[in-house]
Short mmCIF file of C-alpha atoms and ligand atoms in Angstrom, two decimals:
data_model
loop_
_atom_site.label_atom_id
_atom_site.label_comp_id
_atom_site.label_asym_id
_atom_site.label_seq_id
_atom_site.Cartn_x
_atom_site.Cartn_y
_atom_site.Cartn_z
CA MET A 17 0.04 0.11 0.12
CA ALA A 18 1.40 2.91 -1.24
CA GLU A 19 0.29 5.93 1.55
CA LYS A 20 2.40 8.50 2.22
CA PHE A 21 2.52 9.35 6.05
CA ASN A 22 3.14 13.62 7.34
CA LEU A 23 5.47 12.11 10.14
CA ARG A 24 6.55 15.75 10.89
CA GLY A 25 3.47 16.86 11.69
CA SER A 26 2.55 20.52 10.80
CA GLY A 27 0.40 23.22 13.48
CA MET A 28 -1.83 21.56 15.49
CA THR A 29 -0.29 17.75 14.54
CA SER A 30 3.50 19.41 14.86
CA GLN A 31 6.62 18.68 17.91
CA ARG A 32 5.65 21.42 19.55
CA ALA A 33 2.36 19.46 20.04
CA ARG A 34 4.08 16.67 20.64
CA ASP A 35 6.06 18.72 23.88
CA ARG A 36 2.58 20.31 24.75
CA LEU A 37 0.91 16.90 25.44
CA VAL A 38 4.33 14.96 27.03
CA ALA A 39 4.31 18.23 29.72
CA SER A 40 0.29 17.40 30.23
CA LEU A 41 1.67 13.98 30.80
CA GLU A 42 3.93 14.50 33.43
CA ALA A 43 2.45 17.29 35.23
CA GLN A 44 -1.21 14.20 35.46
CA GLY A 45 2.63 12.34 37.29
CA ILE A 46 4.02 10.61 34.48
CA MET A 47 7.61 9.94 35.60
CA SER A 48 9.73 7.20 33.88
CA THR A 49 12.48 10.16 30.88
CA GLU A 50 12.19 7.07 28.46
CA VAL A 51 8.34 6.78 28.28
CA LEU A 52 7.95 10.44 27.67
CA LYS A 53 10.95 10.70 25.17
CA ALA A 54 9.11 7.80 23.23
CA ILE A 55 5.88 9.85 23.08
CA GLN A 56 7.70 12.74 22.39
CA SER A 57 8.91 10.74 19.34
CA THR A 58 6.24 9.53 17.88
CA PRO A 59 3.54 11.10 15.33
CA ARG A 60 0.58 10.02 17.03
CA HIS A 61 -1.53 12.12 13.94
CA ILE A 62 -0.86 9.27 12.42
CA PHE A 63 -1.99 6.65 13.87
CA ILE A 64 -5.72 8.02 13.50
CA ASP A 65 -7.94 9.72 10.76
CA GLU A 66 -7.23 12.99 8.94
CA ALA A 67 -10.48 14.09 9.82
CA LEU A 68 -9.47 13.84 13.04
CA ALA A 69 -6.04 14.14 13.28
CA HIS A 70 -5.92 18.15 14.70
CA GLY A 71 -6.40 16.61 18.29
CA ALA A 72 -3.67 14.11 18.07
CA TYR A 73 -2.24 15.79 20.58
CA GLU A 74 -5.23 16.78 22.95
CA ASN A 75 -5.29 13.96 25.59
CA ASN A 76 -8.35 12.04 24.26
CA ALA A 77 -9.24 8.48 22.96
CA LEU A 78 -10.57 8.29 19.65
CA PRO A 79 -11.92 6.73 17.43
CA ILE A 80 -10.44 4.34 14.75
CA GLY A 81 -13.48 2.51 13.31
CA PHE A 82 -14.95 -0.82 14.05
CA ASN A 83 -16.72 0.18 17.82
CA GLN A 84 -12.73 0.58 18.36
CA THR A 85 -10.88 3.59 20.16
CA ILE A 86 -7.31 4.71 19.56
CA SER A 87 -6.30 4.98 24.12
CA GLN A 88 -5.97 8.12 25.43
CA PRO A 89 -2.44 8.96 25.66
CA TYR A 90 -2.37 9.44 29.51
CA ILE A 91 -3.18 5.54 30.15
CA VAL A 92 -0.33 4.34 27.06
CA ALA A 93 1.59 6.38 28.57
CA LYS A 94 1.28 5.10 32.22
CA MET A 95 0.66 1.28 30.87
CA THR A 96 3.70 2.28 29.52
CA GLU A 97 5.35 2.80 32.64
CA LEU A 98 3.74 0.05 34.53
CA LEU A 99 5.17 -2.48 32.00
CA LEU A 100 8.51 -1.91 31.94
CA ALA A 101 8.94 -0.91 36.08
CA ASN A 102 10.30 -4.06 36.80
CA LYS A 103 13.11 -4.53 33.98
CA PRO A 104 14.74 -6.48 32.31
CA VAL A 105 11.64 -6.62 29.33
CA ARG A 106 12.92 -7.52 26.58
CA LYS A 107 9.76 -9.45 25.01
CA VAL A 108 6.08 -7.89 24.72
CA LEU A 109 3.44 -9.64 24.15
CA GLU A 110 0.36 -6.61 23.68
CA VAL A 111 -3.28 -8.22 23.23
CA GLY A 112 -5.43 -4.85 21.05
CA THR A 113 -2.95 -3.99 18.04
CA GLY A 114 -5.87 -1.80 17.35
CA SER A 115 -4.11 2.01 15.99
CA GLY A 116 -0.87 0.54 16.50
CA TYR A 117 -0.15 3.16 18.50
CA GLN A 118 0.63 1.98 22.03
CA THR A 119 2.94 -0.85 19.77
CA ALA A 120 4.99 1.50 18.06
CA ILE A 121 5.87 2.91 21.62
CA LEU A 122 6.42 -0.65 22.46
CA ALA A 123 8.74 -1.30 19.99
CA GLN A 124 11.03 1.63 20.62
CA LEU A 125 11.46 0.84 24.57
CA VAL A 126 11.98 -3.01 24.16
CA ASP A 127 13.38 -5.60 22.23
CA ASN A 128 10.92 -7.30 20.48
CA VAL A 129 7.07 -6.66 20.41
CA TYR A 130 3.94 -9.61 19.15
CA SER A 131 0.92 -7.86 18.66
CA VAL A 132 -1.88 -9.36 18.31
CA GLU A 133 -5.43 -8.05 17.15
CA ARG A 134 -8.98 -10.06 16.21
CA ILE A 135 -9.80 -7.24 14.25
CA LYS A 136 -7.55 -7.68 10.53
CA PRO A 137 -8.61 -4.12 8.80
CA LEU A 138 -7.14 -2.74 12.09
CA GLN A 139 -4.39 -4.86 11.60
CA GLU A 140 -3.95 -3.77 8.53
CA ARG A 141 -3.66 -0.41 9.31
CA ALA A 142 -1.60 -0.69 12.18
CA LYS A 143 1.34 -2.58 9.68
CA VAL A 144 1.48 0.46 7.19
CA ARG A 145 2.16 3.05 10.20
CA LEU A 146 4.61 0.77 11.56
CA GLN A 147 6.91 0.56 8.11
CA ALA A 148 5.67 4.50 7.50
CA MET A 149 8.03 4.85 10.87
CA GLN A 150 10.44 1.78 10.20
CA ILE A 151 9.53 -0.05 13.14
CA ASN A 152 11.41 -3.75 12.47
CA ASN A 153 11.64 -5.25 15.47
CA VAL A 154 7.26 -6.46 15.70
CA THR A 155 5.99 -9.12 15.10
CA LEU A 156 1.35 -8.77 14.04
CA GLN A 157 -0.30 -11.71 14.44
CA HIS A 158 -4.51 -11.70 13.84
CA SER A 159 -5.93 -13.77 16.14
CA ASP A 160 -7.91 -13.82 19.52
CA GLY A 161 -5.54 -12.25 22.14
CA GLY A 162 -7.62 -14.08 24.18
CA MET A 163 -5.54 -17.07 23.21
CA GLY A 164 -2.23 -14.95 24.29
CA LEU A 165 0.26 -15.80 21.50
CA ALA A 166 1.94 -19.43 22.85
CA GLN A 167 4.51 -20.43 19.69
CA TYR A 168 6.68 -16.59 21.48
CA ALA A 169 6.15 -17.81 25.35
CA PRO A 170 7.68 -16.67 27.72
CA TYR A 171 7.19 -12.30 27.59
CA ASP A 172 8.90 -10.63 30.33
CA ALA A 173 5.76 -8.69 30.17
CA ILE A 174 1.60 -8.56 28.91
CA LEU A 175 -0.22 -5.33 28.18
CA VAL A 176 -3.74 -5.91 27.05
CA THR A 177 -5.27 -2.55 25.24
CA ALA A 178 -8.75 -3.87 25.83
CA ALA A 179 -11.20 -5.26 29.31
CA ALA A 180 -11.43 -8.88 30.29
CA ASP A 181 -14.01 -9.94 32.77
CA GLN A 182 -10.88 -11.93 34.67
CA VAL A 183 -7.47 -12.53 33.39
CA PRO A 184 -7.56 -14.67 30.99
CA ALA A 185 -5.87 -17.71 32.46
CA GLU A 186 -3.65 -18.80 28.66
CA LEU A 187 -2.25 -15.19 29.55
CA LEU A 188 -1.04 -16.21 32.87
CA THR A 189 1.02 -19.16 31.44
CA GLN A 190 2.27 -17.09 28.89
CA LEU A 191 4.08 -14.69 30.99
CA ALA A 192 7.29 -15.53 32.16
CA ILE A 193 8.32 -15.71 35.27
CA GLY A 194 9.58 -12.80 37.34
CA GLY A 195 7.01 -10.57 34.48
CA THR A 196 4.53 -8.59 34.39
CA MET A 197 1.07 -8.18 33.18
CA VAL A 198 -0.93 -5.22 32.68
CA ILE A 199 -4.43 -5.51 32.43
CA PRO A 200 -7.85 -3.71 32.30
CA VAL A 201 -10.35 -5.68 34.33
CA GLY A 202 -13.51 -5.87 34.70
CA ALA A 203 -17.33 -4.84 32.78
CA ASP A 204 -18.23 -1.36 31.08
CA GLN A 205 -18.90 0.90 34.47
CA GLY A 206 -16.07 -0.52 37.09
CA GLN A 207 -12.61 -1.22 35.23
CA GLN A 208 -10.11 -1.47 36.87
CA LEU A 209 -6.72 -1.42 35.74
CA LYS A 210 -4.44 -4.25 37.16
CA LEU A 211 -0.22 -5.08 37.24
CA ILE A 212 -0.03 -8.58 38.41
CA ILE A 213 3.71 -9.84 38.52
CA LYS A 214 4.08 -13.34 38.43
CA LYS A 215 6.29 -14.53 40.95
CA SER A 216 6.74 -18.56 40.32
CA ALA A 217 4.63 -20.53 38.59
CA SER A 218 0.92 -20.58 41.19
CA ASN A 219 1.96 -16.97 42.58
CA TYR A 220 0.57 -14.11 41.33
CA GLN A 221 0.80 -10.59 43.39
CA THR A 222 -1.88 -8.49 42.33
CA LYS A 223 -2.34 -4.75 42.79
CA VAL A 224 -4.78 -2.32 41.29
CA VAL A 225 -3.73 0.53 39.76
CA GLU A 226 -6.85 3.05 39.31
CA ALA A 227 -9.99 3.40 37.46
CA VAL A 228 -10.27 3.36 33.46
CA ASN A 229 -12.29 2.70 30.62
CA PHE A 230 -11.30 0.16 27.70
CA VAL A 231 -13.39 -1.27 25.83
CA PRO A 232 -14.34 -4.64 25.81
CA LEU A 233 -11.37 -8.01 24.97
CA LEU A 234 -13.83 -9.78 22.74
CA SER A 235 -13.14 -13.69 20.96
CA GLY A 236 -13.21 -14.66 18.59
CA ILE A 237 -12.01 -13.09 15.83
CA ILE A 238 -13.05 -10.69 12.22
CA SER A 239 -11.60 -11.26 8.67
N1 LIG B 301 -3.38 0.18 21.88
C1 LIG B 301 -4.85 0.62 20.50
C2 LIG B 301 -6.74 -0.26 21.64
C3 LIG B 301 -7.08 -0.13 21.04
S1 LIG B 301 -8.37 -0.35 21.76
C4 LIG B 301 -4.52 1.85 20.27
O1 LIG B 301 -3.98 2.02 21.09
O2 LIG B 301 -4.58 1.62 19.19
C5 LIG B 301 -8.08 -2.57 22.02
C6 LIG B 301 -8.24 -3.41 21.11
O3 LIG B 301 -8.60 -4.44 21.14
C7 LIG B 301 -8.65 -3.21 19.42
O4 LIG B 301 -8.54 -3.41 18.41
C8 LIG B 301 -9.94 -4.40 19.77
O5 LIG B 301 -10.85 -4.80 18.22
C9 LIG B 301 -8.73 -5.78 20.05
N2 LIG B 301 -8.99 -6.72 20.52
C10 LIG B 301 -10.59 -6.62 21.33
N3 LIG B 301 -10.18 -8.57 21.64
C11 LIG B 301 -9.42 -8.78 21.84
C12 LIG B 301 -8.87 -9.85 21.71
N4 LIG B 301 -10.06 -11.19 22.28
N5 LIG B 301 -7.74 -10.71 20.84
C13 LIG B 301 -7.07 -9.75 20.32
N6 LIG B 301 -7.08 -7.96 19.79
C14 LIG B 301 -8.08 -7.42 21.04
#
């Protein structure tokens, strides 16, 4: 697909807009300089429709089609910071590629990202954007991420970007000992962001981070 992206942006999508976003994330308590740097250098405007691109650097979730949304920058920053706090994190599984924005942030901070999406057209768009950014350490997979991605397991960290009723057992199995999972859990109202550390094969430490509002983790795939 020959699609041209204006990676630098201009006006509402310029570097100044990214700098302002980073300042607001810092003010909201994001402390990781590596996460802030990745957000500062990532053109979020190419991960959304051109018609909405002017709002790319406001701290909002935005529609990406198929009833899905690109996550709010604050939540992307927060989840990434939590995921990387417990080093070393080399290999990461992301469930819910969506626009690919969170994937692009992760790819700049770890060795390898495996990202699973159940809606094929979203995965295809994400792929083109990651290529435009010359990101080469991401493997995209079209499948139901509730099953994880067994062929590359175990993962040092697992990031789930859609809300599950319960933490999927397969994902816990595919997490390395000492690994970290960040996952929103709960029904439409009253979801909680959870941080889970796998202490041993049968011992998990769970912390509730904050209230969140994600689209649901759904089963099955759409081609
Ligand atoms: N990180 C993405 C978030 C997109 S919203 C971004 O910032 O753009 C969550 C995504 O999870 C949606 O694209 C949705 O289709 C996907 N999803 C939901 N259930 C899934 C499942 N079981 N397996 C894989 N992807 C899933």
